[in-house]
């Protein structure tokens, strides 16, 4: 992670401030965490970046390497705050133009080179649909809001199933830039307020330290709250990371330089901090609630390493012969530390784009590609970062550095817009599909569409197109409630005042049948009620939520609420249930969980019909089709993995679940007995992601589903009323 003090660059010491008579110079002069270069911090950067690289390369034993980012945040908080406060104490003000000019020419050009390379490489290495996502990522990264883009994607359950972005690692750079866009002006305001104080140095440090401590406490409390309720916000959000910068800032603000700590204590402090970081790298993994309390260990570990080498009163060097700082200040760690920023920028795009071209890689291959990223990182440091940082022409006036930064933002933005708009033209419109213009679906037979005359469909593009498929959700007015919600709204559709009501109940795999059931209910003059929750199994299982990053307590609450509403409310005419059967790999546990739910449903006295699980491709089908629009057979996926045995359907067929019927449409979604299932049938693109049907496919399947429900005895064969247009929803 970058800091304003460039690796290897020594700054001249600031001139001492005016000394108040009768007081030691250290109390009112600049903080003696002086501008002298700290080689141990450069080596600490190496530890941080190597931890992140090992984690991304999936090297065994380094599953906690993500804590390297925390170390970077502490380093940046320490160096940048020290630089700004020294300037404030020495000159009485903070020159924001100079500050942002230095950051712009130090950081943005190297980032622009990587973003431009990814924008161009993405046009060659990725399929069109993923290319559009990538260009949006380039825009967000260039504008330093990448973390919020990824927060929105991680918290959106219905956006799951997309490949990882080559620019995902830019979230941490965005967090850092957002923090300093607020932090530097805030310090400047504090300095203006305290500038006329008699003891300016102590006044500035004291006020800034109080503000920093308050920000640290508030941010840490928010981090704990978000870690419990929304892991993506906690991990990627700027407010929940401020406390880590603040820990580094407090190292620069508190008067450690007035203390004379015994060398054995410094020695223990430094090595304990380093051991804490290493312990986190080898002990933490994806199951660790993070950041939360767990982030205290690497954060305080980094702080201990930095603190151990801060010189005390009268000391010029606090390293000691056996301190960890002496090891970190070695030639090899410093060399990696100097390269850490550009290496961090390059390694992840190289890994992700290599996998996009070659397929999934094992850890040895990922390690090799990570090492290969050293070459572009060295080139960027040698020919972009260092020349601009050392250029007298650029550094002479702040506006020149700012101009370099603005240019570095504009370049990738323009490239992303050019590549993105070209790709959108290639993909075609992303507007919703007019379902009224779809050909009729077949109620029987092996074909998906009804062709009474035996004709073959004319050649043409798939429907929906890949870009349309991404957003081809059921038109249920958002009634598939989000993970954090614990109770569904009424969500009544069709003839909402009818005493006859069909209930659609389950997770998002139940929600995909909304359109067929709405058509069925409307033709009969009935109401449709949707009780659907994203990622929540209908069988009584306690599971984790990827979006929330913890145990899915809201699912259990929602399920109980939905089942109680059915038990205590008017008796439905029909209850249609569906749920993904992959929340557990234990068939006995799943069977027991289903029995608990079905017992409560049977108690309502209403007919219950289970719709068997549809194929789960396990790969981004619209993205695949966008790359092979004329050869959609290339996007077929394995039958065995996509259609494992459905334990509930088997038990219902064997008569082991009285009062519950089962229907399924998999014979037409994955026909025959071959090893694969199609992604496209009769020009209908069947899946909107790696698991859910498109709404178009569901609409085309409506006649077949209605026939199956009627044959099961759950519906009258003929509708008592004439066809009618569906009424709007009420919520």
CSV table of C-alpha atoms in Angstrom, one decimal, residues 181-514:
chain,number,residue,atom,x,y,z
A,181,UNK,CA,-9.3,13.2,1.0
A,182,UNK,CA,-11.0,13.8,4.3
A,183,UNK,CA,-8.0,13.5,6.7
A,184,UNK,CA,-5.7,16.1,5.2
A,185,UNK,CA,-8.3,18.9,5.0
A,186,UNK,CA,-9.5,18.0,8.5
A,187,UNK,CA,-5.9,18.4,9.9
A,188,UNK,CA,-5.6,21.7,8.0
A,189,UNK,CA,-8.7,23.0,9.7
A,190,UNK,CA,-7.4,21.9,13.1
A,191,UNK,CA,-4.0,23.6,12.4
A,192,UNK,CA,-5.8,26.8,11.5
A,193,UNK,CA,-7.6,26.7,14.8
A,194,UNK,CA,-4.5,25.9,16.9
A,195,UNK,CA,-2.0,28.0,14.9
A,196,UNK,CA,-1.9,30.9,17.4
A,197,UNK,CA,-1.4,28.8,20.5
A,198,UNK,CA,1.6,29.7,22.5
A,199,UNK,CA,2.9,26.1,22.5
A,200,UNK,CA,1.9,25.4,18.9
A,201,UNK,CA,3.6,22.0,18.7
A,202,UNK,CA,2.0,20.6,21.8
A,203,UNK,CA,-1.4,22.2,20.9
A,204,UNK,CA,-1.5,20.8,17.4
A,205,UNK,CA,-0.4,17.3,18.5
A,206,UNK,CA,-2.8,17.2,21.4
A,207,UNK,CA,-5.9,18.3,19.4
A,208,UNK,CA,-5.1,16.0,16.5
A,209,UNK,CA,-4.5,13.1,18.8
A,210,UNK,CA,-7.8,13.6,20.5
A,211,UNK,CA,-9.6,13.8,17.2
A,212,UNK,CA,-7.7,10.7,16.0
A,213,UNK,CA,-8.5,8.7,19.1
A,214,UNK,CA,-12.2,9.6,18.8
A,215,UNK,CA,-12.2,8.6,15.1
A,216,UNK,CA,-10.5,5.3,16.0
A,217,UNK,CA,-13.0,4.4,18.7
A,218,UNK,CA,-16.0,5.3,16.5
A,219,UNK,CA,-14.6,3.4,13.5
A,220,UNK,CA,-13.7,0.3,15.5
A,221,UNK,CA,-17.2,0.2,16.9
A,222,UNK,CA,-18.7,0.5,13.4
A,223,UNK,CA,-16.3,-2.2,12.2
A,224,UNK,CA,-17.6,-4.6,14.9
A,225,UNK,CA,-21.2,-3.8,14.1
A,226,UNK,CA,-20.7,-4.3,10.3
A,227,UNK,CA,-18.7,-7.5,10.9
A,228,UNK,CA,-21.7,-8.9,12.7
A,229,UNK,CA,-24.3,-7.7,10.1
A,230,UNK,CA,-22.6,-7.1,6.7
A,231,UNK,CA,-19.1,-8.5,6.1
A,232,UNK,CA,-18.7,-6.8,2.7
A,233,UNK,CA,-19.3,-3.4,4.3
A,234,UNK,CA,-17.0,-4.2,7.2
A,235,UNK,CA,-14.2,-5.4,5.0
A,236,UNK,CA,-14.4,-3.0,2.0
A,237,UNK,CA,-16.0,0.1,3.5
A,238,UNK,CA,-13.9,3.1,4.3
A,239,UNK,CA,-15.6,4.0,7.7
A,240,UNK,CA,-14.8,0.6,9.2
A,241,UNK,CA,-11.1,0.8,8.2
A,242,UNK,CA,-10.4,4.3,9.5
A,243,UNK,CA,-9.4,3.0,12.9
A,244,UNK,CA,-6.4,1.2,11.4
A,245,UNK,CA,-5.1,4.4,9.8
A,246,UNK,CA,-5.8,6.1,13.2
A,247,UNK,CA,-3.6,3.5,15.0
A,248,UNK,CA,-0.7,4.5,12.8
A,249,UNK,CA,-1.6,8.2,13.2
A,250,UNK,CA,-1.4,7.9,17.0
A,251,UNK,CA,2.0,6.4,16.7
A,252,UNK,CA,3.1,9.6,15.0
A,253,UNK,CA,1.2,11.9,17.4
A,254,UNK,CA,1.9,10.6,20.9
A,255,UNK,CA,5.2,11.7,22.6
A,256,UNK,CA,7.1,8.4,22.4
A,257,UNK,CA,10.2,10.4,21.6
A,258,UNK,CA,10.2,11.8,25.2
A,259,UNK,CA,10.5,8.3,26.6
A,260,UNK,CA,13.6,6.2,27.2
A,261,UNK,CA,12.3,2.6,26.9
A,262,UNK,CA,14.8,-0.1,27.9
A,263,UNK,CA,16.2,-1.8,24.8
A,264,UNK,CA,15.1,-5.3,26.0
A,265,UNK,CA,11.5,-4.0,26.1
A,266,UNK,CA,11.9,-2.5,22.6
A,267,UNK,CA,13.3,-5.8,21.4
A,268,UNK,CA,10.4,-7.8,22.7
A,269,UNK,CA,7.9,-5.3,21.4
A,270,UNK,CA,9.3,-5.5,17.9
A,271,UNK,CA,9.6,-9.2,17.7
A,272,UNK,CA,6.2,-9.7,19.3
A,273,UNK,CA,4.6,-7.5,16.7
A,274,UNK,CA,6.3,-9.3,13.8
A,275,UNK,CA,5.2,-12.7,15.3
A,276,UNK,CA,1.6,-11.5,15.6
A,277,UNK,CA,1.5,-10.6,11.9
A,278,UNK,CA,3.0,-14.0,10.9
A,279,UNK,CA,0.6,-15.8,13.2
A,280,UNK,CA,-2.3,-14.1,11.6
A,281,UNK,CA,-1.0,-15.1,8.1
A,282,UNK,CA,-0.9,-18.8,9.0
A,283,UNK,CA,-3.8,-19.0,11.4
A,284,UNK,CA,-6.6,-16.9,9.8
A,285,UNK,CA,-8.7,-18.0,6.9
A,286,UNK,CA,-11.9,-17.3,5.1
A,287,UNK,CA,-13.9,-18.4,8.1
A,288,UNK,CA,-12.4,-15.8,10.4
A,289,UNK,CA,-14.9,-13.0,11.1
A,290,UNK,CA,-13.1,-10.1,9.6
A,291,UNK,CA,-12.2,-7.3,10.3
A,292,UNK,CA,-13.9,-7.3,13.7
A,293,UNK,CA,-11.8,-8.1,16.8
A,294,UNK,CA,-9.5,-10.3,14.7
A,295,UNK,CA,-8.1,-7.3,12.9
A,296,UNK,CA,-6.7,-6.0,16.2
A,297,UNK,CA,-3.9,-8.6,16.1
A,298,UNK,CA,-2.2,-7.6,12.8
A,299,UNK,CA,-3.0,-3.9,13.3
A,300,UNK,CA,-1.4,-3.8,16.8
A,301,UNK,CA,1.4,-6.1,15.6
A,302,UNK,CA,2.3,-3.6,12.8
A,303,UNK,CA,2.1,-0.8,15.3
A,304,UNK,CA,4.4,-2.6,17.7
A,305,UNK,CA,7.0,-3.1,14.9
A,306,UNK,CA,7.0,0.6,14.1
A,307,UNK,CA,7.0,1.7,17.7
A,308,UNK,CA,10.0,-0.5,18.6
A,309,UNK,CA,12.2,1.5,16.3
A,310,UNK,CA,11.1,5.1,17.3
A,311,UNK,CA,14.1,6.7,18.9
A,312,UNK,CA,13.7,7.9,22.5
A,313,UNK,CA,15.0,11.0,24.2
A,314,UNK,CA,18.6,11.5,23.1
A,315,UNK,CA,18.7,8.5,20.8
A,316,UNK,CA,19.7,8.5,17.2
A,317,UNK,CA,19.0,4.9,16.5
A,318,UNK,CA,16.6,2.6,18.4
A,319,UNK,CA,17.0,-0.5,16.2
A,320,UNK,CA,19.6,-2.4,18.3
A,321,UNK,CA,21.7,-5.2,17.0
A,322,UNK,CA,19.0,-7.9,17.5
A,323,UNK,CA,15.8,-5.9,16.8
A,324,UNK,CA,13.3,-7.0,14.2
A,325,UNK,CA,13.9,-3.6,12.6
A,326,UNK,CA,17.5,-4.5,11.8
A,327,UNK,CA,16.2,-7.6,9.9
A,328,UNK,CA,13.6,-5.6,8.1
A,329,UNK,CA,16.2,-2.9,7.1
A,330,UNK,CA,18.2,-5.5,5.2
A,331,UNK,CA,18.8,-5.1,1.5
A,332,UNK,CA,16.4,-7.8,0.3
A,333,UNK,CA,13.4,-6.7,2.4
A,334,UNK,CA,14.0,-3.1,1.3
A,335,UNK,CA,14.2,-4.0,-2.3
A,336,UNK,CA,10.8,-5.8,-2.1
A,337,UNK,CA,9.4,-2.9,-0.1
A,338,UNK,CA,10.5,-0.4,-2.8
A,339,UNK,CA,8.6,-2.5,-5.3
A,340,UNK,CA,5.6,-3.1,-3.1
A,341,UNK,CA,3.2,-0.6,-4.6
A,342,UNK,CA,3.6,-1.5,-8.3
A,343,UNK,CA,3.8,-5.2,-7.4
A,344,UNK,CA,0.6,-4.9,-5.5
A,345,UNK,CA,-1.0,-3.1,-8.5
A,346,UNK,CA,0.1,-5.7,-11.1
A,347,UNK,CA,-0.1,-9.1,-9.4
A,348,UNK,CA,-3.9,-9.5,-9.2
A,349,UNK,CA,-4.7,-8.5,-12.8
A,350,UNK,CA,-2.0,-10.9,-14.0
A,351,UNK,CA,-3.5,-13.8,-12.0
A,352,UNK,CA,-7.1,-13.1,-12.9
A,353,UNK,CA,-6.5,-12.5,-16.6
A,354,UNK,CA,-4.3,-15.6,-16.8
A,355,UNK,CA,-7.2,-17.7,-15.4
A,356,UNK,CA,-9.6,-16.1,-17.7
A,357,UNK,CA,-7.5,-17.3,-20.6
A,358,UNK,CA,-6.2,-20.6,-19.3
A,359,UNK,CA,-8.9,-21.8,-16.9
A,360,UNK,CA,-8.6,-22.5,-13.1
A,361,UNK,CA,-5.0,-22.7,-11.9
A,362,UNK,CA,-3.5,-24.6,-9.0
A,363,UNK,CA,-1.3,-22.9,-6.4
A,364,UNK,CA,2.0,-23.7,-8.1
A,365,UNK,CA,0.8,-22.1,-11.4
A,366,UNK,CA,-0.7,-19.1,-9.5
A,367,UNK,CA,2.6,-18.6,-7.7
A,368,UNK,CA,4.5,-18.7,-11.0
A,369,UNK,CA,2.1,-16.0,-12.5
A,370,UNK,CA,2.5,-13.9,-9.3
A,371,UNK,CA,6.3,-14.0,-9.7
A,372,UNK,CA,5.8,-13.1,-13.4
A,373,UNK,CA,4.1,-9.9,-12.3
A,374,UNK,CA,7.4,-8.7,-11.0
A,375,UNK,CA,8.5,-7.8,-14.5
A,376,UNK,CA,5.7,-5.3,-15.3
A,377,UNK,CA,6.0,-4.0,-11.7
A,378,UNK,CA,9.7,-3.3,-12.1
A,379,UNK,CA,9.1,-1.6,-15.5
A,380,UNK,CA,6.4,0.6,-14.0
A,381,UNK,CA,8.6,1.6,-11.1
A,382,UNK,CA,11.6,2.2,-13.3
A,383,UNK,CA,10.0,4.2,-16.1
A,384,UNK,CA,6.8,5.7,-14.5
A,385,UNK,CA,6.9,6.0,-10.8
A,386,UNK,CA,10.5,7.0,-10.1
A,387,UNK,CA,10.9,9.5,-13.0
A,388,UNK,CA,7.8,11.4,-12.1
A,389,UNK,CA,8.6,11.4,-8.4
A,390,UNK,CA,12.1,12.8,-9.0
A,391,UNK,CA,11.2,15.2,-11.8
A,392,UNK,CA,12.1,18.8,-10.8
A,393,UNK,CA,9.8,20.1,-13.5
A,394,UNK,CA,6.8,18.3,-12.2
A,395,UNK,CA,7.5,18.8,-8.5
A,396,UNK,CA,8.4,22.5,-8.9
A,397,UNK,CA,4.8,23.6,-8.8
A,398,UNK,CA,1.9,21.8,-7.1
A,399,UNK,CA,-0.4,22.4,-10.1
A,400,UNK,CA,1.9,20.4,-12.3
A,401,UNK,CA,1.7,17.4,-10.0
A,402,UNK,CA,-2.1,17.8,-9.9
A,403,UNK,CA,-2.2,18.0,-13.7
A,404,UNK,CA,-0.3,14.7,-13.8
A,405,UNK,CA,-2.8,13.1,-11.5
A,406,UNK,CA,-5.8,14.4,-13.4
A,407,UNK,CA,-4.3,13.1,-16.6
A,408,UNK,CA,-3.7,9.7,-14.9
A,409,UNK,CA,-7.4,9.5,-14.1
A,410,UNK,CA,-8.6,10.7,-17.5
A,411,UNK,CA,-6.6,8.1,-19.5
A,412,UNK,CA,-8.1,4.9,-18.1
A,413,UNK,CA,-11.6,6.5,-18.0
A,414,UNK,CA,-11.4,7.3,-21.7
A,415,UNK,CA,-10.1,3.8,-22.5
A,416,UNK,CA,-12.8,2.2,-20.5
A,417,UNK,CA,-15.5,4.3,-22.1
A,418,UNK,CA,-14.2,3.5,-25.6
A,419,UNK,CA,-13.9,-0.3,-25.0
A,420,UNK,CA,-17.1,-0.4,-23.1
A,421,UNK,CA,-19.3,1.3,-25.6
A,422,UNK,CA,-17.8,-0.8,-28.4
A,423,UNK,CA,-18.6,-3.9,-26.5
A,424,UNK,CA,-22.1,-2.8,-25.8
A,425,UNK,CA,-22.8,-2.3,-29.5
A,426,UNK,CA,-21.5,-5.9,-30.0
A,427,UNK,CA,-23.7,-7.3,-27.3
A,428,UNK,CA,-26.9,-5.6,-28.5
A,429,UNK,CA,-29.6,-4.0,-26.3
A,430,UNK,CA,-29.8,-4.6,-22.6
A,431,UNK,CA,-33.5,-3.5,-22.4
A,432,UNK,CA,-36.0,-5.9,-20.9
A,433,UNK,CA,-37.5,-8.5,-23.1
A,434,UNK,CA,-41.1,-8.1,-24.3
A,435,UNK,CA,-42.5,-11.4,-23.0
A,436,UNK,CA,-45.7,-10.8,-24.9
A,437,UNK,CA,-43.8,-11.3,-28.2
A,438,UNK,CA,-42.3,-14.7,-27.2
A,439,UNK,CA,-43.4,-17.8,-29.1
A,440,UNK,CA,-45.7,-20.0,-27.0
A,441,UNK,CA,-44.1,-22.7,-24.8
A,442,UNK,CA,-45.0,-26.3,-25.3
A,443,UNK,CA,-47.1,-27.9,-22.6
A,444,UNK,CA,-46.0,-31.4,-23.6
A,445,UNK,CA,-43.4,-33.2,-25.7
A,446,UNK,CA,-39.6,-32.9,-25.9
A,447,UNK,CA,-39.5,-29.3,-27.3
A,448,UNK,CA,-39.3,-26.2,-25.3
A,449,UNK,CA,-41.5,-24.2,-27.7
A,450,UNK,CA,-44.9,-25.2,-29.2
A,451,UNK,CA,-44.6,-26.0,-32.9
A,452,UNK,CA,-47.8,-27.6,-33.9
A,453,UNK,CA,-46.9,-27.5,-37.6
A,454,UNK,CA,-43.6,-29.2,-37.0
A,455,UNK,CA,-41.7,-26.2,-38.3
A,456,UNK,CA,-38.2,-25.4,-37.2
A,457,UNK,CA,-37.4,-22.0,-35.6
A,458,UNK,CA,-35.7,-19.6,-37.9
A,459,UNK,CA,-32.1,-18.8,-37.2
A,460,UNK,CA,-31.4,-15.7,-35.2
A,461,UNK,CA,-30.0,-14.4,-31.9
A,462,UNK,CA,-30.7,-16.0,-28.6
A,463,UNK,CA,-33.5,-14.5,-26.4
A,464,UNK,CA,-32.8,-13.0,-24.1
A,465,UNK,CA,-29.5,-11.7,-25.3
A,466,UNK,CA,-26.6,-12.1,-22.9
A,467,UNK,CA,-26.8,-8.5,-21.7
A,468,UNK,CA,-30.5,-8.8,-21.3
A,469,UNK,CA,-30.2,-12.1,-19.4
A,470,UNK,CA,-28.1,-10.4,-16.7
A,471,UNK,CA,-31.2,-8.4,-15.6
A,472,UNK,CA,-33.9,-10.9,-16.7
A,473,UNK,CA,-35.4,-11.3,-13.2
A,474,UNK,CA,-39.0,-12.1,-12.3
A,475,UNK,CA,-41.1,-8.9,-12.4
A,476,UNK,CA,-42.1,-9.3,-8.7
A,477,UNK,CA,-41.5,-5.7,-7.5
A,478,UNK,CA,-38.6,-6.8,-5.3
A,479,UNK,CA,-40.5,-9.3,-3.3
A,480,UNK,CA,-37.6,-11.7,-3.1
A,481,UNK,CA,-36.5,-10.1,0.1
A,482,UNK,CA,-32.8,-9.3,0.8
A,483,UNK,CA,-30.6,-11.2,3.3
A,484,UNK,CA,-30.9,-8.6,6.1
A,485,UNK,CA,-34.8,-8.6,6.0
A,486,UNK,CA,-36.6,-10.9,8.4
A,487,UNK,CA,-40.2,-10.7,7.2
A,488,UNK,CA,-41.8,-10.5,3.7
A,489,UNK,CA,-44.3,-7.8,2.9
A,490,UNK,CA,-47.8,-8.9,1.7
A,491,UNK,CA,-46.6,-9.2,-1.9
A,492,UNK,CA,-50.0,-9.9,-3.4
A,493,UNK,CA,-50.4,-10.0,-7.2
A,494,UNK,CA,-53.1,-10.8,-9.7
A,495,UNK,CA,-56.7,-10.5,-8.4
A,496,UNK,CA,-55.6,-9.4,-5.0
A,497,UNK,CA,-59.1,-9.4,-3.4
A,498,UNK,CA,-59.8,-13.0,-4.4
A,499,UNK,CA,-60.5,-15.4,-1.6
A,500,UNK,CA,-58.5,-18.0,-3.6
A,501,UNK,CA,-54.8,-17.6,-3.2
A,502,UNK,CA,-51.7,-19.4,-4.6
A,503,UNK,CA,-48.6,-19.0,-2.4
A,504,UNK,CA,-45.1,-19.2,-3.8
A,505,UNK,CA,-42.7,-20.1,-1.0
A,506,UNK,CA,-39.0,-20.7,-0.7
A,507,UNK,CA,-35.6,-19.2,-1.8
A,508,UNK,CA,-34.7,-17.5,-5.1
A,509,UNK,CA,-35.1,-20.9,-6.8
A,510,UNK,CA,-38.8,-20.6,-5.9
A,511,UNK,CA,-38.8,-17.0,-7.0
A,512,UNK,CA,-37.9,-18.0,-10.5
A,513,UNK,CA,-41.4,-19.5,-10.9
A,514,UNK,CA,-43.1,-16.2,-10.2
